[in-house]
PDB file of C-alpha atoms in Angstrom:
ATOM      1  CA  MET P   1      14.431  16.928  39.493  1.00  0.00           C
ATOM      2  CA  PRO P   2      16.054  14.197  37.367  1.00  0.00           C
ATOM      3  CA  VAL P   3      16.932  10.933  39.025  1.00  0.00           C
ATOM      4  CA  THR P   4      20.629  10.319  39.492  1.00  0.00           C
ATOM      5  CA  PRO P   5      21.240   6.659  38.583  1.00  0.00           C
ATOM      6  CA  ALA P   6      23.521   4.599  40.763  1.00  0.00           C
ATOM      7  CA  ARG P   7      25.355   2.914  37.906  1.00  0.00           C
ATOM      8  CA  ARG P   8      26.792   3.579  34.500  1.00  0.00           C
ATOM      9  CA  ARG P   9      23.791   5.093  32.712  1.00  0.00           C
ATOM     10  CA  TRP P  10      24.664   8.773  33.001  1.00  0.00           C
ATOM     11  CA  LYS P  11      28.016   7.998  31.383  1.00  0.00           C
ATOM     12  CA  THR P  12      26.188   6.588  28.368  1.00  0.00           C
ATOM     13  CA  LEU P  13      23.748   9.490  28.238  1.00  0.00           C
ATOM     14  CA  ALA P  14      26.586  11.969  28.317  1.00  0.00           C
ATOM     15  CA  LEU P  15      28.237  10.237  25.380  1.00  0.00           C
ATOM     16  CA  VAL P  16      25.050  10.276  23.391  1.00  0.00           C
ATOM     17  CA  THR P  17      24.147  13.892  23.971  1.00  0.00           C
ATOM     18  CA  SER P  18      27.645  15.117  23.331  1.00  0.00           C
ATOM     19  CA  ALA P  19      28.324  16.796  20.024  1.00  0.00           C
ATOM     20  CA  ALA P  20      31.538  14.820  19.829  1.00  0.00           C
ATOM     21  CA  LEU P  21      29.951  11.447  19.093  1.00  0.00           C
ATOM     22  CA  VAL P  22      31.663  11.057  15.742  1.00  0.00           C
ATOM     23  CA  GLY P  23      34.800   8.972  15.963  1.00  0.00           C
ATOM     24  CA  VAL P  24      34.544   8.336  19.696  1.00  0.00           C
ATOM     25  CA  THR P  25      35.811   4.964  20.862  1.00  0.00           C
ATOM     26  CA  PHE P  26      33.465   3.711  23.551  1.00  0.00           C
ATOM     27  CA  PRO P  27      34.808   1.696  26.488  1.00  0.00           C
ATOM     28  CA  ALA P  28      33.663  -1.846  27.081  1.00  0.00           C
ATOM     29  CA  LEU P  29      31.225  -2.292  29.944  1.00  0.00           C
ATOM     30  CA  THR P  30      31.322  -5.208  32.318  1.00  0.00           C
ATOM     31  CA  ALA P  31      28.158  -4.959  34.418  1.00  0.00           C
ATOM     32  CA  SER P  32      26.342  -8.251  34.853  1.00  0.00           C
ATOM     33  CA  PRO P  33      22.742  -8.440  33.585  1.00  0.00           C
ATOM     34  CA  ALA P  34      21.954 -10.676  36.542  1.00  0.00           C
ATOM     35  CA  ALA P  35      22.142  -7.637  38.837  1.00  0.00           C
ATOM     36  CA  ALA P  36      19.340  -5.090  38.956  1.00  0.00           C
ATOM     37  CA  THR P  37      20.231  -1.891  37.115  1.00  0.00           C
ATOM     38  CA  THR P  38      19.146   1.680  37.618  1.00  0.00           C
ATOM     39  CA  THR P  39      18.546   4.091  34.758  1.00  0.00           C
ATOM     40  CA  ALA P  40      17.791   7.761  34.333  1.00  0.00           C
ATOM     41  CA  TYR P  41      14.390   6.724  32.936  1.00  0.00           C
ATOM     42  CA  ASP P  42      13.112   4.670  35.860  1.00  0.00           C
ATOM     43  CA  SER P  43      11.059   7.437  37.454  1.00  0.00           C
ATOM     44  CA  THR P  44       9.619   8.584  34.125  1.00  0.00           C
ATOM     45  CA  TYR P  45       9.661   6.304  31.074  1.00  0.00           C
ATOM     46  CA  TYR P  46       9.643   3.016  33.023  1.00  0.00           C
ATOM     47  CA  ALA P  47       7.580   4.171  35.985  1.00  0.00           C
ATOM     48  CA  ALA P  48       4.616   1.934  35.099  1.00  0.00           C
ATOM     49  CA  ALA P  49       6.846  -1.155  34.936  1.00  0.00           C
ATOM     50  CA  LEU P  50       8.862  -0.874  38.126  1.00  0.00           C
ATOM     51  CA  GLY P  51       8.017  -3.407  40.804  1.00  0.00           C
ATOM     52  CA  LYS P  52       6.318  -5.785  38.360  1.00  0.00           C
ATOM     53  CA  SER P  53       7.415  -9.204  37.124  1.00  0.00           C
ATOM     54  CA  GLY P  54       6.296 -11.948  34.772  1.00  0.00           C
ATOM     55  CA  THR P  55       3.216 -11.308  32.635  1.00  0.00           C
ATOM     56  CA  GLN P  56       2.456  -8.056  34.452  1.00  0.00           C
ATOM     57  CA  LEU P  57       5.907  -6.699  33.601  1.00  0.00           C
ATOM     58  CA  LYS P  58       5.610  -7.767  29.960  1.00  0.00           C
ATOM     59  CA  THR P  59       2.210  -6.088  29.667  1.00  0.00           C
ATOM     60  CA  ALA P  60       3.464  -2.892  31.301  1.00  0.00           C
ATOM     61  CA  LEU P  61       6.513  -2.726  29.033  1.00  0.00           C
ATOM     62  CA  HIS P  62       4.375  -3.280  25.957  1.00  0.00           C
ATOM     63  CA  GLY P  63       2.209  -0.333  26.958  1.00  0.00           C
ATOM     64  CA  ILE P  64       5.326   1.810  27.282  1.00  0.00           C
ATOM     65  CA  ILE P  65       7.273   0.891  24.152  1.00  0.00           C
ATOM     66  CA  ASP P  66       4.413   0.576  21.647  1.00  0.00           C
ATOM     67  CA  ASP P  67       4.229   4.363  21.530  1.00  0.00           C
ATOM     68  CA  GLN P  68       6.738   4.983  18.762  1.00  0.00           C
ATOM     69  CA  THR P  69       7.362   6.908  15.558  1.00  0.00           C
ATOM     70  CA  LYS P  70       7.428   4.565  12.556  1.00  0.00           C
ATOM     71  CA  LEU P  71      10.025   4.940   9.811  1.00  0.00           C
ATOM     72  CA  SER P  72       9.749   4.092   6.135  1.00  0.00           C
ATOM     73  CA  TYR P  73      11.985   1.309   4.863  1.00  0.00           C
ATOM     74  CA  THR P  74      13.889   3.867   2.785  1.00  0.00           C
ATOM     75  CA  ALA P  75      14.533   6.003   5.871  1.00  0.00           C
ATOM     76  CA  VAL P  76      16.088   2.979   7.580  1.00  0.00           C
ATOM     77  CA  TRP P  77      19.142   3.248   5.272  1.00  0.00           C
ATOM     78  CA  GLU P  78      20.090   6.675   6.613  1.00  0.00           C
ATOM     79  CA  ALA P  79      19.174   5.852  10.202  1.00  0.00           C
ATOM     80  CA  LEU P  80      21.482   2.817  10.263  1.00  0.00           C
ATOM     81  CA  LYS P  81      24.360   4.999   9.105  1.00  0.00           C
ATOM     82  CA  VAL P  82      23.911   6.889  12.387  1.00  0.00           C
ATOM     83  CA  THR P  83      22.882   4.180  14.847  1.00  0.00           C
ATOM     84  CA  ASP P  84      25.520   1.690  13.690  1.00  0.00           C
ATOM     85  CA  GLN P  85      28.382   4.056  12.941  1.00  0.00           C
ATOM     86  CA  ASP P  86      31.741   2.476  13.664  1.00  0.00           C
ATOM     87  CA  PRO P  87      33.093   4.309  16.749  1.00  0.00           C
ATOM     88  CA  ALA P  88      36.595   3.994  15.286  1.00  0.00           C
ATOM     89  CA  ASN P  89      35.699   5.285  11.788  1.00  0.00           C
ATOM     90  CA  ALA P  90      32.948   7.857  11.289  1.00  0.00           C
ATOM     91  CA  GLY P  91      32.695   7.027   7.591  1.00  0.00           C
ATOM     92  CA  ASN P  92      31.776   3.391   8.233  1.00  0.00           C
ATOM     93  CA  VAL P  93      29.098   1.231   9.789  1.00  0.00           C
ATOM     94  CA  LYS P  94      29.809  -1.874  11.853  1.00  0.00           C
ATOM     95  CA  LEU P  95      28.219  -5.029  10.459  1.00  0.00           C
ATOM     96  CA  ILE P  96      26.509  -7.057  13.150  1.00  0.00           C
ATOM     97  CA  TYR P  97      27.343 -10.709  12.425  1.00  0.00           C
ATOM     98  CA  SER P  98      30.644 -10.333  10.598  1.00  0.00           C
ATOM     99  CA  GLY P  99      32.004  -7.460  12.704  1.00  0.00           C
ATOM    100  CA  ILE P 100      33.359  -5.854   9.540  1.00  0.00           C
ATOM    101  CA  SER P 101      33.668  -2.065   9.325  1.00  0.00           C
ATOM    102  CA  ARG P 102      32.335  -1.022   5.921  1.00  0.00           C
ATOM    103  CA  SER P 103      31.838   2.316   4.195  1.00  0.00           C
ATOM    104  CA  LYS P 104      28.445   3.910   4.754  1.00  0.00           C
ATOM    105  CA  THR P 105      28.259   4.539   1.003  1.00  0.00           C
ATOM    106  CA  LEU P 106      28.322   0.811   0.187  1.00  0.00           C
ATOM    107  CA  ASN P 107      24.683   0.206   1.062  1.00  0.00           C
ATOM    108  CA  GLY P 108      22.752  -1.772  -1.514  1.00  0.00           C
ATOM    109  CA  GLY P 109      22.034  -5.240  -2.803  1.00  0.00           C
ATOM    110  CA  SER P 110      25.202  -6.306  -4.593  1.00  0.00           C
ATOM    111  CA  ALA P 111      28.136  -8.422  -3.451  1.00  0.00           C
ATOM    112  CA  GLY P 112      30.402  -6.254  -1.307  1.00  0.00           C
ATOM    113  CA  ASN P 113      27.487  -4.069  -0.176  1.00  0.00           C
ATOM    114  CA  TRP P 114      25.767  -4.010   3.193  1.00  0.00           C
ATOM    115  CA  ASN P 115      22.011  -4.170   3.535  1.00  0.00           C
ATOM    116  CA  ARG P 116      19.269  -4.100   6.176  1.00  0.00           C
ATOM    117  CA  GLU P 117      19.233  -7.288   8.215  1.00  0.00           C
ATOM    118  CA  HIS P 118      16.013  -8.134  10.042  1.00  0.00           C
ATOM    119  CA  VAL P 119      17.260  -9.863  13.177  1.00  0.00           C
ATOM    120  CA  TRP P 120      13.687 -11.033  13.791  1.00  0.00           C
ATOM    121  CA  ALA P 121      13.336 -12.603  10.343  1.00  0.00           C
ATOM    122  CA  GLN P 122      10.550 -11.080   8.232  1.00  0.00           C
ATOM    123  CA  SER P 123       9.047 -14.465   7.459  1.00  0.00           C
ATOM    124  CA  HIS P 124       8.584 -15.165  11.177  1.00  0.00           C
ATOM    125  CA  GLY P 125       5.352 -13.213  11.124  1.00  0.00           C
ATOM    126  CA  ASP P 126       5.168 -12.221   7.439  1.00  0.00           C
ATOM    127  CA  PHE P 127       5.407  -8.508   8.202  1.00  0.00           C
ATOM    128  CA  GLY P 128       7.484  -7.496   5.186  1.00  0.00           C
ATOM    129  CA  THR P 129       9.082  -4.061   5.029  1.00  0.00           C
ATOM    130  CA  THR P 130       6.125  -1.733   5.475  1.00  0.00           C
ATOM    131  CA  ALA P 131       6.227   0.677   8.407  1.00  0.00           C
ATOM    132  CA  GLY P 132       5.948  -1.304  11.623  1.00  0.00           C
ATOM    133  CA  PRO P 133       7.912  -4.413  12.619  1.00  0.00           C
ATOM    134  CA  GLY P 134       9.502  -4.470   9.166  1.00  0.00           C
ATOM    135  CA  THR P 135      11.114  -1.070   9.745  1.00  0.00           C
ATOM    136  CA  ASP P 136      11.696  -1.151  13.507  1.00  0.00           C
ATOM    137  CA  LEU P 137      15.266  -0.002  14.108  1.00  0.00           C
ATOM    138  CA  HIS P 138      15.489  -1.913  17.359  1.00  0.00           C
ATOM    139  CA  HIS P 139      15.978  -5.123  15.356  1.00  0.00           C
ATOM    140  CA  LEU P 140      17.392  -3.821  12.066  1.00  0.00           C
ATOM    141  CA  ARG P 141      21.173  -3.867  11.694  1.00  0.00           C
ATOM    142  CA  PRO P 142      23.660  -3.473   8.814  1.00  0.00           C
ATOM    143  CA  GLU P 143      25.131  -6.690   7.421  1.00  0.00           C
ATOM    144  CA  ASP P 144      27.054  -7.889   4.390  1.00  0.00           C
ATOM    145  CA  VAL P 145      24.634  -8.885   1.625  1.00  0.00           C
ATOM    146  CA  GLN P 146      25.968 -12.425   1.338  1.00  0.00           C
ATOM    147  CA  VAL P 147      26.161 -12.965   5.103  1.00  0.00           C
ATOM    148  CA  ASN P 148      22.582 -11.717   5.381  1.00  0.00           C
ATOM    149  CA  SER P 149      21.580 -14.310   2.791  1.00  0.00           C
ATOM    150  CA  ILE P 150      23.418 -17.074   4.663  1.00  0.00           C
ATOM    151  CA  ARG P 151      21.573 -16.221   7.861  1.00  0.00           C
ATOM    152  CA  GLY P 152      18.293 -16.118   5.923  1.00  0.00           C
ATOM    153  CA  ASN P 153      15.362 -16.723   8.270  1.00  0.00           C
ATOM    154  CA  LYS P 154      17.092 -19.239  10.541  1.00  0.00           C
ATOM    155  CA  ASP P 155      16.374 -19.321  14.237  1.00  0.00           C
ATOM    156  CA  PHE P 156      19.248 -18.636  16.635  1.00  0.00           C
ATOM    157  CA  ASP P 157      21.071 -21.484  18.347  1.00  0.00           C
ATOM    158  CA  THR P 158      24.602 -22.710  19.044  1.00  0.00           C
ATOM    159  CA  GLY P 159      26.729 -24.735  16.669  1.00  0.00           C
ATOM    160  CA  GLY P 160      27.503 -24.942  12.981  1.00  0.00           C
ATOM    161  CA  SER P 161      30.336 -24.077  10.617  1.00  0.00           C
ATOM    162  CA  SER P 162      32.144 -20.901   9.664  1.00  0.00           C
ATOM    163  CA  PHE P 163      31.662 -19.171   6.301  1.00  0.00           C
ATOM    164  CA  THR P 164      33.146 -16.312   4.300  1.00  0.00           C
ATOM    165  CA  ASN P 165      33.142 -13.039   6.288  1.00  0.00           C
ATOM    166  CA  SER P 166      31.620 -14.865   9.263  1.00  0.00           C
ATOM    167  CA  GLY P 167      33.597 -12.911  11.857  1.00  0.00           C
ATOM    168  CA  GLY P 168      33.196 -15.873  14.182  1.00  0.00           C
ATOM    169  CA  SER P 169      29.497 -16.475  13.471  1.00  0.00           C
ATOM    170  CA  LEU P 170      28.427 -20.033  12.640  1.00  0.00           C
ATOM    171  CA  THR P 171      25.567 -21.646  10.744  1.00  0.00           C
ATOM    172  CA  ASP P 172      24.089 -25.053  10.039  1.00  0.00           C
ATOM    173  CA  ALA P 173      21.012 -26.349   8.227  1.00  0.00           C
ATOM    174  CA  ASN P 174      18.456 -24.830  10.581  1.00  0.00           C
ATOM    175  CA  SER P 175      20.130 -22.319  12.888  1.00  0.00           C
ATOM    176  CA  PHE P 176      22.527 -19.388  13.104  1.00  0.00           C
ATOM    177  CA  GLU P 177      24.962 -18.517  15.895  1.00  0.00           C
ATOM    178  CA  PRO P 178      26.187 -14.899  15.918  1.00  0.00           C
ATOM    179  CA  ARG P 179      29.721 -14.026  17.000  1.00  0.00           C
ATOM    180  CA  ASP P 180      30.273 -13.767  20.751  1.00  0.00           C
ATOM    181  CA  ALA P 181      30.443  -9.961  20.834  1.00  0.00           C
ATOM    182  CA  VAL P 182      26.816  -9.576  19.700  1.00  0.00           C
ATOM    183  CA  LYS P 183      25.103 -12.639  21.140  1.00  0.00           C
ATOM    184  CA  GLY P 184      23.440 -10.539  23.841  1.00  0.00           C
ATOM    185  CA  ASP P 185      22.511  -7.863  21.309  1.00  0.00           C
ATOM    186  CA  VAL P 186      20.668 -10.471  19.247  1.00  0.00           C
ATOM    187  CA  ALA P 187      18.883 -11.857  22.302  1.00  0.00           C
ATOM    188  CA  ARG P 188      17.712  -8.445  23.469  1.00  0.00           C
ATOM    189  CA  MET P 189      16.518  -7.504  19.969  1.00  0.00           C
ATOM    190  CA  ILE P 190      14.464 -10.679  19.620  1.00  0.00           C
ATOM    191  CA  LEU P 191      12.911 -10.239  23.061  1.00  0.00           C
ATOM    192  CA  TYR P 192      12.203  -6.545  22.405  1.00  0.00           C
ATOM    193  CA  MET P 193      10.167  -7.602  19.360  1.00  0.00           C
ATOM    194  CA  ALA P 194       8.257 -10.137  21.456  1.00  0.00           C
ATOM    195  CA  VAL P 195       7.187  -7.404  23.875  1.00  0.00           C
ATOM    196  CA  ARG P 196       6.618  -4.621  21.347  1.00  0.00           C
ATOM    197  CA  TYR P 197       4.407  -6.638  18.956  1.00  0.00           C
ATOM    198  CA  GLU P 198       1.604  -8.323  20.857  1.00  0.00           C
ATOM    199  CA  GLY P 199      -1.001  -8.628  18.089  1.00  0.00           C
ATOM    200  CA  ASP P 200      -3.021  -5.585  19.125  1.00  0.00           C
ATOM    201  CA  ASP P 201      -2.025  -3.219  16.303  1.00  0.00           C
ATOM    202  CA  SER P 202      -2.748  -5.254  13.120  1.00  0.00           C
ATOM    203  CA  TRP P 203       0.639  -6.997  13.274  1.00  0.00           C
ATOM    204  CA  PRO P 204       1.151 -10.605  14.413  1.00  0.00           C
ATOM    205  CA  ASP P 205       1.742 -11.468  18.059  1.00  0.00           C
ATOM    206  CA  LEU P 206       5.479 -12.192  18.012  1.00  0.00           C
ATOM    207  CA  GLU P 207       6.765 -14.600  20.656  1.00  0.00           C
ATOM    208  CA  PRO P 208       9.984 -16.496  21.420  1.00  0.00           C
ATOM    209  CA  ASN P 209       9.953 -20.268  21.758  1.00  0.00           C
ATOM    210  CA  ASP P 210      12.504 -23.016  22.210  1.00  0.00           C
ATOM    211  CA  THR P 211      12.626 -24.525  18.723  1.00  0.00           C
ATOM    212  CA  VAL P 212      14.664 -23.942  15.561  1.00  0.00           C
ATOM    213  CA  THR P 213      11.921 -24.946  13.110  1.00  0.00           C
ATOM    214  CA  ASN P 214       9.734 -21.841  13.162  1.00  0.00           C
ATOM    215  CA  SER P 215      10.033 -20.888   9.503  1.00  0.00           C
ATOM    216  CA  SER P 216       6.932 -18.836   8.622  1.00  0.00           C
ATOM    217  CA  VAL P 217       5.125 -18.750  11.979  1.00  0.00           C
ATOM    218  CA  PRO P 218       5.305 -15.664  14.268  1.00  0.00           C
ATOM    219  CA  PHE P 219       7.782 -17.283  16.657  1.00  0.00           C
ATOM    220  CA  HIS P 220      11.540 -17.068  17.014  1.00  0.00           C
ATOM    221  CA  GLY P 221      13.930 -19.382  18.789  1.00  0.00           C
ATOM    222  CA  ARG P 222      15.719 -20.524  20.627  1.00  0.00           C
ATOM    223  CA  LEU P 223      14.551 -18.934  23.862  1.00  0.00           C
ATOM    224  CA  SER P 224      16.713 -20.929  26.275  1.00  0.00           C
ATOM    225  CA  VAL P 225      19.816 -20.028  24.275  1.00  0.00           C
ATOM    226  CA  LEU P 226      18.813 -16.376  23.911  1.00  0.00           C
ATOM    227  CA  LYS P 227      18.469 -16.141  27.695  1.00  0.00           C
ATOM    228  CA  GLN P 228      21.968 -17.536  28.107  1.00  0.00           C
ATOM    229  CA  TRP P 229      23.333 -15.038  25.592  1.00  0.00           C
ATOM    230  CA  ASN P 230      21.699 -12.153  27.435  1.00  0.00           C
ATOM    231  CA  VAL P 231      23.771 -13.086  30.493  1.00  0.00           C
ATOM    232  CA  GLN P 232      26.918 -14.047  28.605  1.00  0.00           C
ATOM    233  CA  ASP P 233      27.098 -10.780  26.640  1.00  0.00           C
ATOM    234  CA  PRO P 234      25.690  -7.861  28.689  1.00  0.00           C
ATOM    235  CA  PRO P 235      24.962  -4.495  27.032  1.00  0.00           C
ATOM    236  CA  ASP P 236      28.061  -2.562  26.015  1.00  0.00           C
ATOM    237  CA  ALA P 237      28.500   1.101  25.176  1.00  0.00           C
ATOM    238  CA  PHE P 238      27.814   0.584  21.449  1.00  0.00           C
ATOM    239  CA  GLU P 239      24.480  -1.075  22.163  1.00  0.00           C
ATOM    240  CA  GLU P 240      23.509   1.529  24.752  1.00  0.00           C
ATOM    241  CA  ARG P 241      24.461   4.409  22.472  1.00  0.00           C
ATOM    242  CA  ARG P 242      22.362   2.835  19.721  1.00  0.00           C
ATOM    243  CA  ASN P 243      19.348   2.510  22.033  1.00  0.00           C
ATOM    244  CA  GLN P 244      19.669   6.149  23.007  1.00  0.00           C
ATOM    245  CA  LEU P 245      19.922   7.369  19.414  1.00  0.00           C
ATOM    246  CA  ILE P 246      16.811   5.439  18.399  1.00  0.00           C
ATOM    247  CA  TYR P 247      14.987   6.948  21.350  1.00  0.00           C
ATOM    248  CA  ASP P 248      16.214  10.513  20.866  1.00  0.00           C
ATOM    249  CA  ARG P 249      16.257  10.858  17.076  1.00  0.00           C
ATOM    250  CA  TYR P 250      14.069   8.267  15.403  1.00  0.00           C
ATOM    251  CA  GLN P 251      11.412   6.116  17.044  1.00  0.00           C
ATOM    252  CA  HIS P 252      11.264   7.708  20.508  1.00  0.00           C
ATOM    253  CA  ASN P 253      10.928   4.334  22.202  1.00  0.00           C
ATOM    254  CA  ARG P 254      13.529   2.201  23.943  1.00  0.00           C
ATOM    255  CA  ASN P 255      14.577  -1.427  24.111  1.00  0.00           C
ATOM    256  CA  PRO P 256      13.935  -2.096  27.814  1.00  0.00           C
ATOM    257  CA  PHE P 257      16.244  -5.117  27.891  1.00  0.00           C
ATOM    258  CA  ILE P 258      19.239  -2.936  27.111  1.00  0.00           C
ATOM    259  CA  ASP P 259      18.349  -0.683  30.042  1.00  0.00           C
ATOM    260  CA  HIS P 260      17.303  -3.567  32.303  1.00  0.00           C
ATOM    261  CA  PRO P 261      18.784  -6.884  31.108  1.00  0.00           C
ATOM    262  CA  GLU P 262      17.545  -8.546  34.286  1.00  0.00           C
ATOM    263  CA  TRP P 263      13.963  -8.138  33.043  1.00  0.00           C
ATOM    264  CA  VAL P 264      14.576 -10.984  30.565  1.00  0.00           C
ATOM    265  CA  GLU P 265      14.742 -13.509  33.376  1.00  0.00           C
ATOM    266  CA  SER P 266      11.855 -11.821  35.159  1.00  0.00           C
ATOM    267  CA  ILE P 267       9.541 -12.308  32.162  1.00  0.00           C
ATOM    268  CA  TRP P 268      10.800 -15.613  30.740  1.00  0.00           C
TER     269      TRP P 268
END
């Protein structure tokens, strides 16, 4: 007998499983990540994690989400056209930092194209683009080629200046601040990576820290700011739909911090 969640999760699941996903405009959600959430997966997928906190919760979640199907870097192109489809225009993807809606066909490496942004920068662990952290859809998002270059491998923090096609994002010499609408998305993607990749499967042990000078070490900052962003920008319908699509159609694992944002504070 499936569990009937007490909150908004069945609404999201219904949207995802519907054949009418294309072109649907999803409503904004306003639930606070500070409050405990209930999902349709608590009695099954997350059963081993419930009731735990701190290191025990992190370990339990790692054991759950490290069971995934790995994509090739080429396959990521087509997957992003599905996971990041603009709800208002089925022919476009929504770019994460700039917020621009751009044609799915304009993927590539030239000016005016969108490419595959690694939110957890590749150099923060030197994992490249081979199957594994370099192709994990839970932290790969479409972005304008030039904006992607401006972000580079900078850690996340507040402050900086605007730039062409910024969409409200800011940057300075050593950090990048995404636009308000995706601050929580970025936080939950970084923290997903820190739980998924623990150094036990030939990849580096990825961890968040509170600096903006990480460069080529397997750390990403700034943890204190990411925690604030998780609260400031709780999961919305776009982010939840994306999580469900990755689970159902591609990797068959979930980002637990989208389902349970309160687990961020419990672990860190």
